[in-house]
Tab-separated table of C-alpha atoms and ligand atoms in Angstrom:
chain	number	residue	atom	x	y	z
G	1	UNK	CA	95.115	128.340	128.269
G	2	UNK	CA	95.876	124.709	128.022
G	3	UNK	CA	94.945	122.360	124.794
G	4	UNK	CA	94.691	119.128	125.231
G	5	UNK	CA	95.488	117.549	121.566
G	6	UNK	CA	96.473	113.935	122.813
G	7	UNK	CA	94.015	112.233	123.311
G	8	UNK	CA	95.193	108.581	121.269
G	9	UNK	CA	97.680	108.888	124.870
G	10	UNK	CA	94.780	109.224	126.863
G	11	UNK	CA	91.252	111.040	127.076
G	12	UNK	CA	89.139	112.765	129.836
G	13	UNK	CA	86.354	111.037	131.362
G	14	UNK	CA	83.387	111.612	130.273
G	15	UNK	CA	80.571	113.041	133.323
G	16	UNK	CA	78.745	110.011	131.807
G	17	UNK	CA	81.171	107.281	132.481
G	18	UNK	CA	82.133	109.149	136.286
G	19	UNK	CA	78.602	109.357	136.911
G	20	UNK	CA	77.802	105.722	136.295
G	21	UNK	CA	81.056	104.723	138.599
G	22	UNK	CA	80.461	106.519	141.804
G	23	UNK	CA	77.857	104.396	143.205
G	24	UNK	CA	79.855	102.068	142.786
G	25	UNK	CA	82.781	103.580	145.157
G	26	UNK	CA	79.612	104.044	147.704
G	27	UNK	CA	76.823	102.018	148.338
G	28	UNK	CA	77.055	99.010	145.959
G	29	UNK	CA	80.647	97.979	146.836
G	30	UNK	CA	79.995	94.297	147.115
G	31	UNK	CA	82.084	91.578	145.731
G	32	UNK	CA	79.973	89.979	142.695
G	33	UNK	CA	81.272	86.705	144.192
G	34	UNK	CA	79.729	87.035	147.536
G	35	UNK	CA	76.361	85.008	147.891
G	36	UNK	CA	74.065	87.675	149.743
G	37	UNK	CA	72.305	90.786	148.716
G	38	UNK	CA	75.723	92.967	148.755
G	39	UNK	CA	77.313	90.700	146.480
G	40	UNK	CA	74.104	89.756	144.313
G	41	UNK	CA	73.444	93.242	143.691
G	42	UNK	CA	77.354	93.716	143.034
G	43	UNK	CA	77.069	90.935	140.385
G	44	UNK	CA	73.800	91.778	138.524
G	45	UNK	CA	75.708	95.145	137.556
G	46	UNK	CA	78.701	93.397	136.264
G	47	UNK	CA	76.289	91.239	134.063
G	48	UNK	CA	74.425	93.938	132.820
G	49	UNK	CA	77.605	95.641	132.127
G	50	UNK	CA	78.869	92.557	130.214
G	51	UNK	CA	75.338	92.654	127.729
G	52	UNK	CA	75.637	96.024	127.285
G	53	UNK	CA	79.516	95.706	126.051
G	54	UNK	CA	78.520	92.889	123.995
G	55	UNK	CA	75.825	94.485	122.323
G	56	UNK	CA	77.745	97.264	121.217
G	57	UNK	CA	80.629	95.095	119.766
G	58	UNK	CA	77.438	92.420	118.438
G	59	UNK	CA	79.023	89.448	120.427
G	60	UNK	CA	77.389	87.189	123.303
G	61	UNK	CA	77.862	88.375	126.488
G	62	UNK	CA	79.906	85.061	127.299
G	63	UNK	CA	82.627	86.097	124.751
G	64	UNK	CA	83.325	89.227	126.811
G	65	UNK	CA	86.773	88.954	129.313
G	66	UNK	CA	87.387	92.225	131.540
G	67	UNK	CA	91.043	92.986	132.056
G	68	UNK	CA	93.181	95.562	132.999
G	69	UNK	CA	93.261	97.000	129.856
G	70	UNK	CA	94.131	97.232	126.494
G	71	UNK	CA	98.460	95.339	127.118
G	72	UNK	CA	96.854	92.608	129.048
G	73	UNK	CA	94.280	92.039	126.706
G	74	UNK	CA	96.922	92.195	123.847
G	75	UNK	CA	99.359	89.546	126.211
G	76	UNK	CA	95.878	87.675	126.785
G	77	UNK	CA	95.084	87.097	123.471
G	78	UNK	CA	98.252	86.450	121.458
G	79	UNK	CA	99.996	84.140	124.179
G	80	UNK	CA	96.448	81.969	123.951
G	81	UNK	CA	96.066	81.746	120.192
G	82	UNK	CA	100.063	80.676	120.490
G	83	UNK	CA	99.621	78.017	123.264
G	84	UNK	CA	96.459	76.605	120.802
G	85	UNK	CA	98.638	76.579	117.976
G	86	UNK	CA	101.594	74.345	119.676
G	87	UNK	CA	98.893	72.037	120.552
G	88	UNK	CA	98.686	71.624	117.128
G	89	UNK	CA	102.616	71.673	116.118
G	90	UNK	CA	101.570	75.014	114.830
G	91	UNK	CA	104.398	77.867	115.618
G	92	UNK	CA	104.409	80.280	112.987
G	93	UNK	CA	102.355	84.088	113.448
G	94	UNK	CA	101.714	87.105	111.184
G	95	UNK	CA	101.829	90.162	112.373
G	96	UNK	CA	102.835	93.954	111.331
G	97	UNK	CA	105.959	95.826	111.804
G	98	UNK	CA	104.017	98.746	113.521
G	99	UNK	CA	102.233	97.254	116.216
G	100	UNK	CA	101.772	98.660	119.577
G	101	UNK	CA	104.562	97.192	121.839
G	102	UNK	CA	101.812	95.373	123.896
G	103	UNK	CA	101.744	93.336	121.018
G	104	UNK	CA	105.826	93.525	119.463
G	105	UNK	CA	107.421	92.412	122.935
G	106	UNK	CA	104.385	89.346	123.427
G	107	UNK	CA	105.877	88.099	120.008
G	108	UNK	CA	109.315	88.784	120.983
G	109	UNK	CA	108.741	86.415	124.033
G	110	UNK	CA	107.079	83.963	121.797
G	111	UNK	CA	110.287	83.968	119.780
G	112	UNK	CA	112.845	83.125	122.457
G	113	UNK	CA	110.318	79.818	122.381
G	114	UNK	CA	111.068	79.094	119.093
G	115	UNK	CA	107.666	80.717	117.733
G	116	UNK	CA	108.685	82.015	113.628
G	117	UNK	CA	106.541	86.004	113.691
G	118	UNK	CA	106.661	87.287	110.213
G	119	UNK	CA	106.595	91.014	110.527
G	120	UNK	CA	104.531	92.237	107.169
G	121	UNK	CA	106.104	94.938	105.678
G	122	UNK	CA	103.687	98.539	105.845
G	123	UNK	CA	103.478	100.707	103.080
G	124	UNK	CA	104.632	104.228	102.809
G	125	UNK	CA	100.787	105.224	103.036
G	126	UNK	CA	100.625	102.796	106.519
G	127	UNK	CA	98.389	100.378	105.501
G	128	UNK	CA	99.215	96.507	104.999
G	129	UNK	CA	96.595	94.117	102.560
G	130	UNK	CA	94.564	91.446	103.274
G	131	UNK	CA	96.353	89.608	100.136
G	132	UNK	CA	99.776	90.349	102.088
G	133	UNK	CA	97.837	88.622	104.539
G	134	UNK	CA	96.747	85.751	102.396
G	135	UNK	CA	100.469	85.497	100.932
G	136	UNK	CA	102.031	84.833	103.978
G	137	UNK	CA	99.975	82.336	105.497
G	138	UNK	CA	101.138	78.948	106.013
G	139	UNK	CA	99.904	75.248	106.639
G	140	UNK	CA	102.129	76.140	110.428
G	141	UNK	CA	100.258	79.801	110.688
G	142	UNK	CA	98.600	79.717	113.891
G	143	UNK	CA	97.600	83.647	114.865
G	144	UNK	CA	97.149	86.216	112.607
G	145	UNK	CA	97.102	89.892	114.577
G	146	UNK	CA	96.974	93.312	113.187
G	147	UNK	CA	95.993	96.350	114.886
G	148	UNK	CA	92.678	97.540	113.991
G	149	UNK	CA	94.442	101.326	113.718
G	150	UNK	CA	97.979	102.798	114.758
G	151	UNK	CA	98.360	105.022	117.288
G	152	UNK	CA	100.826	106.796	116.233
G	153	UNK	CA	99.822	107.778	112.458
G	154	UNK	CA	96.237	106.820	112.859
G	155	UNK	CA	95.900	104.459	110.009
G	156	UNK	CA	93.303	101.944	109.717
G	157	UNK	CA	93.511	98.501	108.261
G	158	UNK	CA	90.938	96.792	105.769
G	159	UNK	CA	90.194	94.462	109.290
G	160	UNK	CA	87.195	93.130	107.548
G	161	UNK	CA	89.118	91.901	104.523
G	162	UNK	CA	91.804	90.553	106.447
G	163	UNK	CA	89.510	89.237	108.884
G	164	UNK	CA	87.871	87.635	105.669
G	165	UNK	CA	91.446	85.863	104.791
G	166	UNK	CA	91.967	84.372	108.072
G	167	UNK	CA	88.293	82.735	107.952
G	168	UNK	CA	88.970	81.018	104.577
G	169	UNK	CA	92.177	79.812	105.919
G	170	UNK	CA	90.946	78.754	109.645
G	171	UNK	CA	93.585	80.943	111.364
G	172	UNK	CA	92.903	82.594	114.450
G	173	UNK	CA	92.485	86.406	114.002
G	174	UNK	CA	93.081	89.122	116.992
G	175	UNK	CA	93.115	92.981	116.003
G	176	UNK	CA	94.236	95.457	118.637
G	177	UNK	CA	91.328	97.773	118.021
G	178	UNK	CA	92.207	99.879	121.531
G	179	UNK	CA	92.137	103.246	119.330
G	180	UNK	CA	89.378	102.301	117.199
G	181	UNK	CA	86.595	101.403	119.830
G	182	UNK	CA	84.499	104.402	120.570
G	183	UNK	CA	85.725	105.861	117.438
G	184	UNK	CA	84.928	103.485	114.658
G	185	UNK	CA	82.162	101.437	113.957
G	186	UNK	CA	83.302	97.433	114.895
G	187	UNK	CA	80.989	94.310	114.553
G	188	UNK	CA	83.212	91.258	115.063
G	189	UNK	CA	80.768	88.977	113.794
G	190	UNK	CA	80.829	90.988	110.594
G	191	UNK	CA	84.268	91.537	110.276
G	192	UNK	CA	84.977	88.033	110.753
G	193	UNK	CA	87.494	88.809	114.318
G	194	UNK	CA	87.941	86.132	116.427
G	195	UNK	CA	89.724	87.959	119.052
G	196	UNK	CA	89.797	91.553	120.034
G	197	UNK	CA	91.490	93.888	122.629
G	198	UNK	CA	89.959	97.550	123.858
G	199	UNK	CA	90.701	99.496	126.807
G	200	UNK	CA	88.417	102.147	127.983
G	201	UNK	CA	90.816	105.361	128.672
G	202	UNK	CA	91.056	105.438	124.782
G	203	UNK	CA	87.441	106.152	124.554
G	204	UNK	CA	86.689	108.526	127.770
G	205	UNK	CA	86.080	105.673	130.063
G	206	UNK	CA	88.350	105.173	133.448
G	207	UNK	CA	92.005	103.769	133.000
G	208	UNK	CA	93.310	100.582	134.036
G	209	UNK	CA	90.134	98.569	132.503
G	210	UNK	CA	89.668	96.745	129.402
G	211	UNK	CA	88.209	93.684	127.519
G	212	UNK	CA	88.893	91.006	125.602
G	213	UNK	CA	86.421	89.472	123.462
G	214	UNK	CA	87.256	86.198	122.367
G	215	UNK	CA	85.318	84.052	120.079
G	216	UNK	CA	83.016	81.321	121.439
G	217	UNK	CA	85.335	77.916	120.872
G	218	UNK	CA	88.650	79.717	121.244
G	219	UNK	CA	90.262	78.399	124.693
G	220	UNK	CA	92.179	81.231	126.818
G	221	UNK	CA	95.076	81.050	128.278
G	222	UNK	CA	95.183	82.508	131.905
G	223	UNK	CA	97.901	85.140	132.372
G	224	UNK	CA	96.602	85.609	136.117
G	225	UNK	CA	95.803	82.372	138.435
G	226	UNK	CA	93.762	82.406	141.139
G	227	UNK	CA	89.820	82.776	141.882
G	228	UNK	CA	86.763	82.241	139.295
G	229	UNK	CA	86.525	85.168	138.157
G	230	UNK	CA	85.851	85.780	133.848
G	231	UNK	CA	84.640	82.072	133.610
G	232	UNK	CA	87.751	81.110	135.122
G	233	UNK	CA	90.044	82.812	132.550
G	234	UNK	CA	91.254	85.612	134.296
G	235	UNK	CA	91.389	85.936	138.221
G	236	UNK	CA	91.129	88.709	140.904
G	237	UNK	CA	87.907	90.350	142.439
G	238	UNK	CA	86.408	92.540	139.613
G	239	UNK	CA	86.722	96.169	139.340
G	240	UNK	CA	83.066	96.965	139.192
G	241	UNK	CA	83.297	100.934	139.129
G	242	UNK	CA	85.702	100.570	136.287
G	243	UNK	CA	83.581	98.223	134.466
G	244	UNK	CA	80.687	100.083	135.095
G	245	UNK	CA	81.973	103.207	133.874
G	246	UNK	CA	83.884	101.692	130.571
G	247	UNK	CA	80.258	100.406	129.659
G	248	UNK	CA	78.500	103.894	129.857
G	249	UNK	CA	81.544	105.369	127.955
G	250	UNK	CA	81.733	102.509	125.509
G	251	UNK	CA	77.804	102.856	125.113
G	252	UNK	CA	78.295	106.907	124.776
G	253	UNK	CA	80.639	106.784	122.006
G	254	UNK	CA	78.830	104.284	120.621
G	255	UNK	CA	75.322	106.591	120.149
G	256	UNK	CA	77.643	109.407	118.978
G	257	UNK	CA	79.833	107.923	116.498
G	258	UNK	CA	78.756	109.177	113.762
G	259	UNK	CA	78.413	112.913	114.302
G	260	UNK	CA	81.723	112.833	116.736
G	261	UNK	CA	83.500	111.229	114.352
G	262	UNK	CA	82.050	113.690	111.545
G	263	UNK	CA	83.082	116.669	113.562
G	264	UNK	CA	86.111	115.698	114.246
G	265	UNK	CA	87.481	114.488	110.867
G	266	UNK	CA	86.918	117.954	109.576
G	267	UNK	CA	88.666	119.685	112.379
G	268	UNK	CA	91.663	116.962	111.295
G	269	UNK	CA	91.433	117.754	107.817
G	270	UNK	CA	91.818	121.861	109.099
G	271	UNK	CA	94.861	120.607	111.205
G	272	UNK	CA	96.183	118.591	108.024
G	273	UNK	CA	95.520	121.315	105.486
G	274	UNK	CA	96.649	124.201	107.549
G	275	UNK	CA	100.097	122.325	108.830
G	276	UNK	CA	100.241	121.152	105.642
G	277	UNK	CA	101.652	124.446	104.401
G	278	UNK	CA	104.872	124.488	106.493
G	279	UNK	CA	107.595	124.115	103.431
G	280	UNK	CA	109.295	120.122	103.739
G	281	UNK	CA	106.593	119.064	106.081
G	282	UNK	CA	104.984	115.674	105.591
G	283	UNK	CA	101.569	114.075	107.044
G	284	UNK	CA	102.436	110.668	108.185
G	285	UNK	CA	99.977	107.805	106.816
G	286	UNK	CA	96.916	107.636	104.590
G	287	UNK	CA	94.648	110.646	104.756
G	288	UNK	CA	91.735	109.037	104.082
G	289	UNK	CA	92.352	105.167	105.788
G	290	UNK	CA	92.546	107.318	108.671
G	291	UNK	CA	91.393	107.580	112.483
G	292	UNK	CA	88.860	110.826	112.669
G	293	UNK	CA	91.305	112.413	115.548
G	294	UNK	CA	94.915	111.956	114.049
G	295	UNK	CA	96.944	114.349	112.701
G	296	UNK	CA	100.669	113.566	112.586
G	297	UNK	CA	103.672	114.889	110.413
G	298	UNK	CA	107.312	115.006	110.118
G	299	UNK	CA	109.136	118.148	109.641
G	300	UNK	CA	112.802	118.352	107.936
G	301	UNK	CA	115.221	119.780	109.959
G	302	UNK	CA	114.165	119.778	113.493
G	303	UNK	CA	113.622	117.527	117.087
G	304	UNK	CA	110.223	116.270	117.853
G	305	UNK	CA	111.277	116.900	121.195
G	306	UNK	CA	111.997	120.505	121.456
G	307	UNK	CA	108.675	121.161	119.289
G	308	UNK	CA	106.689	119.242	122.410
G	309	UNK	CA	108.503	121.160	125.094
G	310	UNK	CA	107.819	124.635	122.904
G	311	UNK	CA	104.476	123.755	122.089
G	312	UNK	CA	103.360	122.821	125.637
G	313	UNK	CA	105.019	126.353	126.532
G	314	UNK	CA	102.026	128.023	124.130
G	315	UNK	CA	99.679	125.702	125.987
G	316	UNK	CA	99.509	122.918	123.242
G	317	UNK	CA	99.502	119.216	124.561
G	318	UNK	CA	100.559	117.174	121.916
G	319	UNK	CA	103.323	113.979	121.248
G	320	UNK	CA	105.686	112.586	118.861
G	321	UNK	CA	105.605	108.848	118.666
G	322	UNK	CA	103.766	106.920	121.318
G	323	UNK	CA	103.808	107.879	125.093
G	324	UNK	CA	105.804	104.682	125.607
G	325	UNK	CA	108.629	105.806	123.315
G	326	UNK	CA	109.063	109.378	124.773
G	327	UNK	CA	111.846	109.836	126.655
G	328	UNK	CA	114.345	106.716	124.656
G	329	UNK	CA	115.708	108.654	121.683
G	330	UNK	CA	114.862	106.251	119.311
G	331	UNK	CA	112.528	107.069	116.780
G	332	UNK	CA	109.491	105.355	116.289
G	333	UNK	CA	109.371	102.135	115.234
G	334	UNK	CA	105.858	103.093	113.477
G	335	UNK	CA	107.174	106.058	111.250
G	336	UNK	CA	110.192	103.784	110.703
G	337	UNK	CA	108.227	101.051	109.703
G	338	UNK	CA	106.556	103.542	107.003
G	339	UNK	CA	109.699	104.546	105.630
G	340	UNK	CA	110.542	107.349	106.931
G	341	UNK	CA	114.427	107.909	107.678
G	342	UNK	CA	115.956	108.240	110.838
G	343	UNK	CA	115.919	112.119	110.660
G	344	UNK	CA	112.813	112.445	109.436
G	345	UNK	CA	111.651	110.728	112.099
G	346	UNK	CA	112.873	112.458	114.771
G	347	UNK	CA	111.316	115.242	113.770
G	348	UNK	CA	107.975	114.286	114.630
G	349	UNK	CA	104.640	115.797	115.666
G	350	UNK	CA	101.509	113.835	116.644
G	351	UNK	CA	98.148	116.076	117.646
G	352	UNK	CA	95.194	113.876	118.438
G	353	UNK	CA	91.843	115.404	118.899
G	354	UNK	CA	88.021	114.898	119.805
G	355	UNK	CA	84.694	115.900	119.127
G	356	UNK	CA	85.526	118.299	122.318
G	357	UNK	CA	87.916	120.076	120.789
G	358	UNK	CA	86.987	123.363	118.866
G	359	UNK	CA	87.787	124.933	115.631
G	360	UNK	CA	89.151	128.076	117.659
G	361	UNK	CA	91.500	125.389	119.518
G	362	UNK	CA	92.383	123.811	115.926
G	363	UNK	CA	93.425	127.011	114.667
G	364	UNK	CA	95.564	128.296	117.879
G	365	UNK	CA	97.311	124.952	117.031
G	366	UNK	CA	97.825	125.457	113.263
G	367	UNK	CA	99.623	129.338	114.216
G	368	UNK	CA	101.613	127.499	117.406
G	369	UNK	CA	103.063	124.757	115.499
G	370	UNK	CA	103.619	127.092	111.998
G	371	UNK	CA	105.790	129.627	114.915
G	372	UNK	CA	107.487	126.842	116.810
G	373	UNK	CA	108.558	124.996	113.710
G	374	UNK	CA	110.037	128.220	111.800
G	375	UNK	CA	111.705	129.494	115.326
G	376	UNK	CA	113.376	125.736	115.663
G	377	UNK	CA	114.634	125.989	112.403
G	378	UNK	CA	116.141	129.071	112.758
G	379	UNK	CA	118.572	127.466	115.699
G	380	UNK	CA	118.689	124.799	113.414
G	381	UNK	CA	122.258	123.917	111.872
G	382	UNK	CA	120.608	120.707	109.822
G	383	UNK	CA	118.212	123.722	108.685
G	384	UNK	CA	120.970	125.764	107.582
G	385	UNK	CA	122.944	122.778	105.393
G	386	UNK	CA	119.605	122.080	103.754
G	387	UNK	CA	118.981	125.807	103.446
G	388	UNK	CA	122.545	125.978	101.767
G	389	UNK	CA	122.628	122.762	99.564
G	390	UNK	CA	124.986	120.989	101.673
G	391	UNK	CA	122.267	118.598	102.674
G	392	UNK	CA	119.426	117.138	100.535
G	393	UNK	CA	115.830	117.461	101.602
G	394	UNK	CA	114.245	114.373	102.340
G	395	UNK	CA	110.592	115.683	102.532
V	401	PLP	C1	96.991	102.512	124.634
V	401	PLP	C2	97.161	101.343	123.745
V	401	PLP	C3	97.369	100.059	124.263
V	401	PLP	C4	97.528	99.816	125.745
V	401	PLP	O1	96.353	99.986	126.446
V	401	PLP	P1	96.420	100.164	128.050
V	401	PLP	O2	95.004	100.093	128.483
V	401	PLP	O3	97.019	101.500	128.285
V	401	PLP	O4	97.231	99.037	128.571
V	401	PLP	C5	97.460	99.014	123.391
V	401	PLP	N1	97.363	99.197	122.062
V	401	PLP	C6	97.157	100.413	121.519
V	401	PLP	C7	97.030	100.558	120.048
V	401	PLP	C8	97.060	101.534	122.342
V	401	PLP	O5	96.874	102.732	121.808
């Protein structure tokens, strides 16, 4: 039996999404930039793939920029709203402590330059304000960008608030929303975003494709030089069966969102309620600002890294930080970010679901991670001070 409970990593593709690829792979391999028939017919699906993107996120199809996925959309977006800024004499950013690093090491290159990123500081619960927001803007504040929700503890921001805050002000405002599309309900024109990155392996679509939308008026920079391609803004023939398939899984998700995101909140809440009663165990972020699929905790007194190797011996796929982080022995700059002590956050757990996954799966999970956690402590020699008083609980 295998479990797959990890899906804010990666998801399947949907038979939707493959399906709408593999004519692509066959017959209609043109390049769109090719003048006859091949090409033409090559192109027509890349601009009806473009429309059908846009209408989903309720932007023109001219504001739509396919990448590679969601880090070059991230690197796309930030490093233009920072070369628009200079223009201006305009060097200062806000941004969040728990970002993906897509977004953390584009700002760390932006401050060997001499750009000033302010780092707001995220609550225990995960969640930053838009008045935080507001606070820290300055006359020099040239890009505002906050993720739309983490990936690791599967909080979601008030976007529309902050997105609100940066409108008033005239400051450019990007959200990472890579694990909310196909999961949450986004209108950029409502919740005032001027830039936004997605990638479609986050929402059942094919990996190594993405998009950046970017608001009519705001000039990109190009990260890759060469042909025509994207209105000039981002070169290299495109990858049409991606594309094709990351708009039938974008439009999917889209139809479903509702009822998949109804059925699986309540299998989180399950996961949450029932791994809840472990003794010092502690869910990580708001329960309610939260993404429909996230379940992650901390447990006192163990490694997050012997509970993933146990786990995937009972046939449970799951993660502790982000996919990026495994294998460093840091802990994760997100549950650091939230507070959480070093210790705490090594013992880690994150289980992300979908509307595939069943209540029979949810509670095979609950009994796995209740064994593996009490058999871990039982080797455990933090487990035993704590157990004896000659360490403090944390959680
Ligand atoms: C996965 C992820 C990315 C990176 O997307 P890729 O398409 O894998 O490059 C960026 N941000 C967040 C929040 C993610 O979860």
């Amino acid at each position: 039996m295998r479990i797959y409970a990890d899906n804010a990593a990666t998801t399947s593709l949907s038979p939707t999404a493959k399906a709408a690829m593999m004519p692509y792979f066959d017959d209609i391999y043109g390049n769109p930039s090719s003048l006859h028939t091949v090409g033409q017919i090559a192109k027509e699906a890349l601009t009806d793939a473009r429309r059908r993107i846009a209408a989903v996120l309720n932007c023109a199809e001219a504001e739509i920029y396919f990448t590679s996925g969601g880090s070059e959309a991230d690197n796309q977006a930030i490093v233009s709203a920072a070369r628009l800024g200079e223009r201006g004499g305009k060097k200062h950013i806000i941004s969040t402590a728990f970002e993906h690093h897509a977004v953390l090491h584009t700002l760390k290159e932006l401050e060997k330059e001499g750009f000033d990123v302010t780092y707001l500081d995220v609550h225990g619960d995960g969640l930053i304000t838009a008045e935080q927001v507001r606070e820290t803007i300055t006359d020099e504040t040239c890009l505002v960008t906050v993720m739309y929700a983490n990936n690791e503890i599967g909080t979601v921001q008030p976007i529309a608030e902050i997105g609100a805050v940066c409108r008033e002000k005239g400051v450019v405002f990007h959200t990472d929303a890579v694990q909310a599309a196909g999961h949450l309900y986004i209108d950029v024109q409502r919740e005032n975003i001027d830039m936004l990155s997605l990638s479609a392996h986050k929402f059942h679509g094919p990996k190594g494709i993405g998009v950046l939308y970017a608001r009519r008026g705001i000039r990109l920079t190009n990260l890759i030089h060469g042909g025509a391609q994207e209105r000039g803004k981002r070169a290299g023939t495109e990858n049409i069966p991606a594309i094709m398939g990351m708009a039938a899984a974008l439009e999917e998700a889209a139809a479903h969102i509702e009822e998949n995101a109804a059925k699986t909140a309540a299998l989180r809440d399950r996961l949450i309620a029932g791994i809840g009663k472990i003794p010092h165990a502690a869910l990580n972020g708001d329960a309610e600002h939260r993404l429909p699929g996230n379940v992650s905790f901390c447990f006192e007194g163990i490694e997050g890294e012997s509970l993933l190797l146990l786990l995937d011996d009972k046939g449970v796929c799951a993660s502790s930080g982000s996919a990026c982080t495994s294998g460093s022995l840091d802990p994760s700059h997100v549950l650091l970010a939230i507070g959480r002590p070093h210790e705490v956050a090594h013992g880690s757990l994150r289980l992300t679901i979908d509307h595939n996954t069943t209540k029979e799966e949810a509670d095979y999970i609950i009994d796995a991670v209740t064994d593996v956690v009490a058999s871990l402590r039982a080797m455990s020699p933090v487990w035993r001070d704590l157990r004896n008083g000659k360490r403090d609980y944390i959680i």
